[in-house]
């Protein structure tokens, strides 16, 4: 049943009104969201809760593995610190990292939804008392944005789009807001795109970014799943890896566009998980 829900969510993208998991902690104050840049151009493969303390099972499950701060296994890196991995129906796995101890369950094998399975600590790649939470599909071998499956959040703040830049093959940057005339050719498109929540002061990655050129949807970048292939992390089914998406500090790489002679109308739209949208449009004259 849960796998059916996930496939439906990922296909129709009307995701925030359905829920398959419970909150893994008593706070919904976020520190980082799925796909966000952490460290050296690395994707956040789940989400981080700030000052979480109590850790709860997001669903009925059985203990698959307990990791200590010194060890990692397979797709669960040691950056999680002390961590618990629970196995759920249909192959879903939930991962709880930065724990005080990986032995909080004791001799228990099963955990019921919302039951306490531990407390946060300072063992993982985060700050003290933050919970690192991930959801993976062992069959499809992907990480899933937890917000697709957690209860809906309330947020009325739209993402922000700033500092849109075109970079040519000679690595010369043109500000879209002030540069109206460029040479025809291939350009890399970058923009500073961030989102905020009603609670807290942190900025986050968006949920979906689309680029439309002259009325044609050039590409959509969804922050829904992360796939591991040959030591590279890919965002969804796109060709965007963590090192590619965050190659320019402070900006998102939105791909290459071809500017032919004449005017080109470019529209960038950013959306958050609750459906709030922000759009920025600009026109470039290529000679």
Coordinates of C-alpha atoms in Angstrom, one line a residue:
X1 CA 0.0 0.0 0.0
X2 CA 2.8 2.4 0.9
X3 CA 4.7 1.7 -2.3
X4 CA 1.5 2.5 -4.2
X5 CA 1.2 5.8 -2.3
X6 CA 4.8 6.7 -3.1
X7 CA 4.5 6.0 -6.8
X8 CA 1.3 8.0 -6.9
X9 CA 3.0 10.9 -5.1
X10 CA 6.0 10.9 -7.3
X11 CA 3.9 10.7 -10.5
X12 CA 1.3 13.4 -9.9
X13 CA 3.3 15.6 -7.6
X14 CA 0.3 16.4 -5.5
X15 CA 2.2 15.3 -2.5
X16 CA 1.6 17.5 0.4
X17 CA -2.0 16.5 1.1
X18 CA -1.2 12.8 1.8
X19 CA 0.7 11.2 4.6
X20 CA 2.3 7.8 5.1
X21 CA 4.7 8.5 8.0
X22 CA 4.5 10.1 11.4
X23 CA 6.9 12.8 12.6
X24 CA 10.1 11.3 13.9
X25 CA 10.4 13.8 16.7
X26 CA 8.3 16.3 18.7
X27 CA 9.4 19.4 16.8
X28 CA 9.0 20.4 13.2
X29 CA 11.6 23.1 13.3
X30 CA 13.9 22.3 10.4
X31 CA 17.6 22.8 10.0
X32 CA 18.1 21.4 6.5
X33 CA 15.8 20.0 3.9
X34 CA 16.2 17.3 1.2
X35 CA 18.7 18.0 -1.6
X36 CA 20.2 21.0 0.2
X37 CA 23.9 21.6 -0.1
X38 CA 26.0 20.5 2.9
X39 CA 29.7 20.3 3.2
X40 CA 31.6 20.3 -0.1
X41 CA 28.8 20.3 -2.6
X42 CA 27.1 17.3 -1.0
X43 CA 23.3 16.6 -1.1
X44 CA 21.4 16.4 2.1
X45 CA 19.9 12.9 1.6
X46 CA 17.1 13.4 4.1
X47 CA 16.3 16.3 6.4
X48 CA 17.6 17.6 9.8
X49 CA 15.4 18.7 12.7
X50 CA 16.8 21.3 15.0
X51 CA 16.9 20.7 18.8
X52 CA 14.9 17.5 18.4
X53 CA 16.0 15.5 21.6
X54 CA 13.3 12.8 21.6
X55 CA 13.4 10.4 18.6
X56 CA 10.3 8.5 17.6
X57 CA 9.6 5.7 15.1
X58 CA 8.0 7.2 12.0
X59 CA 6.0 4.0 11.4
X60 CA 5.7 0.4 12.6
X61 CA 8.9 -1.3 11.8
X62 CA 11.6 -3.7 12.7
X63 CA 15.2 -2.9 13.5
X64 CA 17.3 -3.6 10.5
X65 CA 20.7 -2.3 11.7
X66 CA 22.2 -0.2 14.5
X67 CA 25.2 1.9 13.5
X68 CA 27.9 3.3 15.8
X69 CA 29.6 6.6 15.2
X70 CA 32.8 4.8 14.0
X71 CA 31.2 2.6 11.4
X72 CA 29.0 2.8 8.3
X73 CA 27.5 0.2 6.1
X74 CA 26.4 0.3 2.5
X75 CA 24.3 3.3 1.7
X76 CA 24.3 4.5 5.3
X77 CA 27.5 6.5 5.7
X78 CA 29.3 7.1 9.1
X79 CA 28.4 10.8 8.9
X80 CA 25.1 9.7 10.5
X81 CA 27.0 9.0 13.7
X82 CA 25.1 6.6 16.0
X83 CA 22.1 5.7 14.0
X84 CA 19.1 3.3 13.8
X85 CA 17.7 1.9 10.6
X86 CA 14.1 0.6 10.7
X87 CA 12.6 -1.6 8.0
X88 CA 8.9 -1.0 7.1
X89 CA 6.3 -2.6 4.8
X90 CA 7.1 -2.7 1.1
X91 CA 10.8 -2.2 1.6
X92 CA 10.8 1.4 3.0
X93 CA 13.5 2.1 5.4
X94 CA 13.7 5.1 7.9
X95 CA 17.1 6.2 9.2
X96 CA 17.6 8.1 12.4
X97 CA 21.1 9.7 12.9
X98 CA 23.1 11.8 15.3
X99 CA 21.7 9.8 18.2
X100 CA 23.1 9.7 21.7
X101 CA 23.3 5.9 21.5
X102 CA 22.6 3.2 18.9
X103 CA 21.5 0.8 21.6
X104 CA 18.5 2.6 22.9
X105 CA 16.1 -0.1 21.6
X106 CA 17.9 -2.7 23.8
X107 CA 16.7 -6.1 23.0
X108 CA 13.6 -4.9 21.2
X109 CA 13.3 -5.9 17.5
X110 CA 10.1 -4.1 16.7
X111 CA 9.0 -0.5 17.1
X112 CA 5.5 0.9 16.9
X113 CA 4.8 4.2 15.1
X114 CA 5.4 7.3 17.4
X115 CA 7.1 5.1 20.1
X116 CA 10.3 6.5 21.5
X117 CA 13.4 4.8 20.1
X118 CA 16.1 7.1 21.4
X119 CA 17.4 10.6 22.0
X120 CA 19.6 12.8 19.9
X121 CA 23.2 13.4 20.8
X122 CA 26.4 14.8 19.1
X123 CA 27.7 11.8 17.2
X124 CA 26.9 12.7 13.5
X125 CA 27.6 15.3 10.9
X126 CA 25.4 17.9 12.6
X127 CA 25.2 20.1 15.7
X128 CA 24.2 18.7 19.1
X129 CA 20.6 17.5 19.6
X130 CA 19.8 17.7 15.9
X131 CA 18.0 14.7 14.3
X132 CA 19.2 13.4 10.9
X133 CA 16.2 11.7 9.3
X134 CA 16.2 9.8 6.0
X135 CA 13.8 7.7 4.1
X136 CA 15.0 5.2 1.5
X137 CA 13.4 2.6 -0.8
X138 CA 15.5 -0.5 -0.8
X139 CA 13.9 -1.9 -3.9
X140 CA 14.3 1.2 -6.1
X141 CA 17.6 2.1 -4.3
X142 CA 16.7 5.8 -3.9
X143 CA 16.4 8.3 -1.0
X144 CA 13.0 9.9 -0.8
X145 CA 12.3 13.4 0.3
X146 CA 10.7 12.8 3.7
X147 CA 8.3 15.7 3.3
X148 CA 6.5 13.7 0.6
X149 CA 5.5 11.2 3.2
X150 CA 5.3 13.2 6.5
X151 CA 2.2 15.1 7.6
X152 CA 1.5 18.3 5.8
X153 CA 3.4 21.4 7.0
X154 CA 1.9 25.0 7.2
X155 CA 3.9 27.5 5.3
X156 CA 2.8 30.7 3.6
X157 CA 6.2 32.0 2.5
X158 CA 7.2 31.6 -1.1
X159 CA 10.7 30.8 -2.2
X160 CA 13.0 33.6 -3.3
X161 CA 14.8 33.9 -6.7
X162 CA 17.8 36.3 -6.8
X163 CA 21.0 37.0 -8.7
X164 CA 20.1 35.3 -12.0
X165 CA 23.4 34.9 -14.0
X166 CA 24.2 33.8 -17.5
X167 CA 27.8 32.4 -17.9
X168 CA 29.2 31.9 -21.5
X169 CA 31.9 29.5 -22.7
X170 CA 34.6 32.0 -21.7
X171 CA 33.4 31.9 -18.1
X172 CA 32.2 35.5 -18.4
X173 CA 29.1 36.2 -16.2
X174 CA 26.2 38.4 -17.2
X175 CA 23.6 39.6 -14.7
X176 CA 20.2 38.9 -16.1
X177 CA 18.7 42.0 -14.4
X178 CA 21.1 44.4 -16.0
X179 CA 22.5 42.8 -19.1
X180 CA 20.0 42.8 -22.0
X181 CA 22.3 42.2 -25.0
X182 CA 24.6 39.2 -25.3
X183 CA 26.1 37.2 -28.1
X184 CA 24.2 34.2 -29.4
X185 CA 25.4 30.9 -28.2
X186 CA 25.4 28.5 -25.2
X187 CA 25.1 29.8 -21.7
X188 CA 25.0 28.2 -18.3
X189 CA 22.1 29.5 -16.2
X190 CA 22.5 30.1 -12.4
X191 CA 20.3 31.6 -9.8
X192 CA 20.2 32.0 -6.0
X193 CA 17.0 30.2 -5.0
X194 CA 16.1 29.7 -1.4
X195 CA 13.1 29.0 0.7
X196 CA 12.2 29.9 4.3
X197 CA 9.6 28.4 6.7
X198 CA 7.1 30.2 9.0
X199 CA 9.0 28.7 11.9
X200 CA 12.7 29.5 12.4
X201 CA 15.2 31.6 10.5
X202 CA 17.0 29.1 8.3
X203 CA 16.9 29.0 4.5
X204 CA 16.3 25.8 2.6
X205 CA 16.4 24.3 -0.8
X206 CA 13.2 24.6 -2.9
X207 CA 11.0 21.6 -3.8
X208 CA 10.8 22.2 -7.5
X209 CA 12.4 24.5 -10.0
X210 CA 11.3 24.9 -13.7
X211 CA 12.9 26.8 -16.5
X212 CA 10.8 27.9 -19.5
X213 CA 12.4 29.5 -22.6
X214 CA 10.2 31.2 -25.1
X215 CA 7.2 29.4 -23.8
X216 CA 8.8 25.9 -23.9
X217 CA 9.4 24.1 -20.7
X218 CA 13.2 23.4 -21.0
X219 CA 13.6 21.4 -17.8
X220 CA 12.2 20.8 -14.4
X221 CA 14.4 20.1 -11.4
X222 CA 12.5 18.1 -8.7
X223 CA 13.8 17.7 -5.2
X224 CA 11.9 14.4 -4.7
X225 CA 14.4 11.6 -4.8
X226 CA 18.2 11.1 -4.8
X227 CA 19.7 8.1 -6.6
X228 CA 23.2 6.7 -6.0
X229 CA 25.1 5.6 -9.1
X230 CA 28.8 4.8 -9.3
X231 CA 29.5 7.0 -6.2
X232 CA 27.6 9.9 -7.7
X233 CA 24.4 11.3 -6.2
X234 CA 21.7 12.3 -8.8
X235 CA 18.7 14.4 -8.1
X236 CA 15.7 12.3 -9.2
X237 CA 16.0 11.1 -12.8
X238 CA 17.9 14.2 -13.9
X239 CA 21.5 14.5 -14.8
X240 CA 22.1 16.9 -11.9
X241 CA 24.6 15.6 -9.4
X242 CA 25.5 17.2 -6.1
X243 CA 28.7 18.6 -7.5
X244 CA 27.0 19.9 -10.6
X245 CA 24.0 21.5 -9.0
X246 CA 26.1 23.4 -6.5
X247 CA 29.1 24.1 -8.7
X248 CA 28.8 27.9 -8.2
X249 CA 28.9 28.9 -4.5
X250 CA 25.6 30.3 -3.3
X251 CA 23.7 29.5 -6.5
X252 CA 21.9 26.6 -8.2
X253 CA 23.0 25.4 -11.6
X254 CA 19.9 25.4 -13.8
X255 CA 21.5 23.8 -16.8
X256 CA 22.6 25.2 -20.2
X257 CA 20.4 27.2 -22.5
X258 CA 21.0 28.1 -26.2
X259 CA 20.3 31.7 -27.1
X260 CA 19.6 32.2 -30.8
X261 CA 19.7 35.5 -32.6
X262 CA 16.8 37.7 -31.4
X263 CA 14.9 38.0 -28.2
X264 CA 14.6 35.2 -25.7
X265 CA 12.0 35.2 -22.9
X266 CA 13.2 33.2 -19.9
X267 CA 11.0 32.3 -17.0
X268 CA 12.3 30.7 -13.8
X269 CA 9.7 29.3 -11.3
X270 CA 10.5 28.0 -7.8
X271 CA 8.0 26.1 -5.7
X272 CA 8.1 24.8 -2.1
X273 CA 6.5 21.6 -0.7
X274 CA 3.3 23.4 0.2
X275 CA 2.7 24.9 -3.2
X276 CA 3.9 28.4 -2.7
X277 CA 5.5 29.7 -5.9
X278 CA 7.8 32.5 -7.0
X279 CA 8.5 33.4 -10.6
X280 CA 11.1 35.6 -12.2
X281 CA 11.0 36.5 -15.9
X282 CA 13.6 38.4 -18.0
X283 CA 14.3 39.0 -21.7
X284 CA 17.7 38.8 -23.4
X285 CA 18.6 40.1 -26.8
X286 CA 21.1 37.9 -28.6
X287 CA 23.1 39.4 -31.5

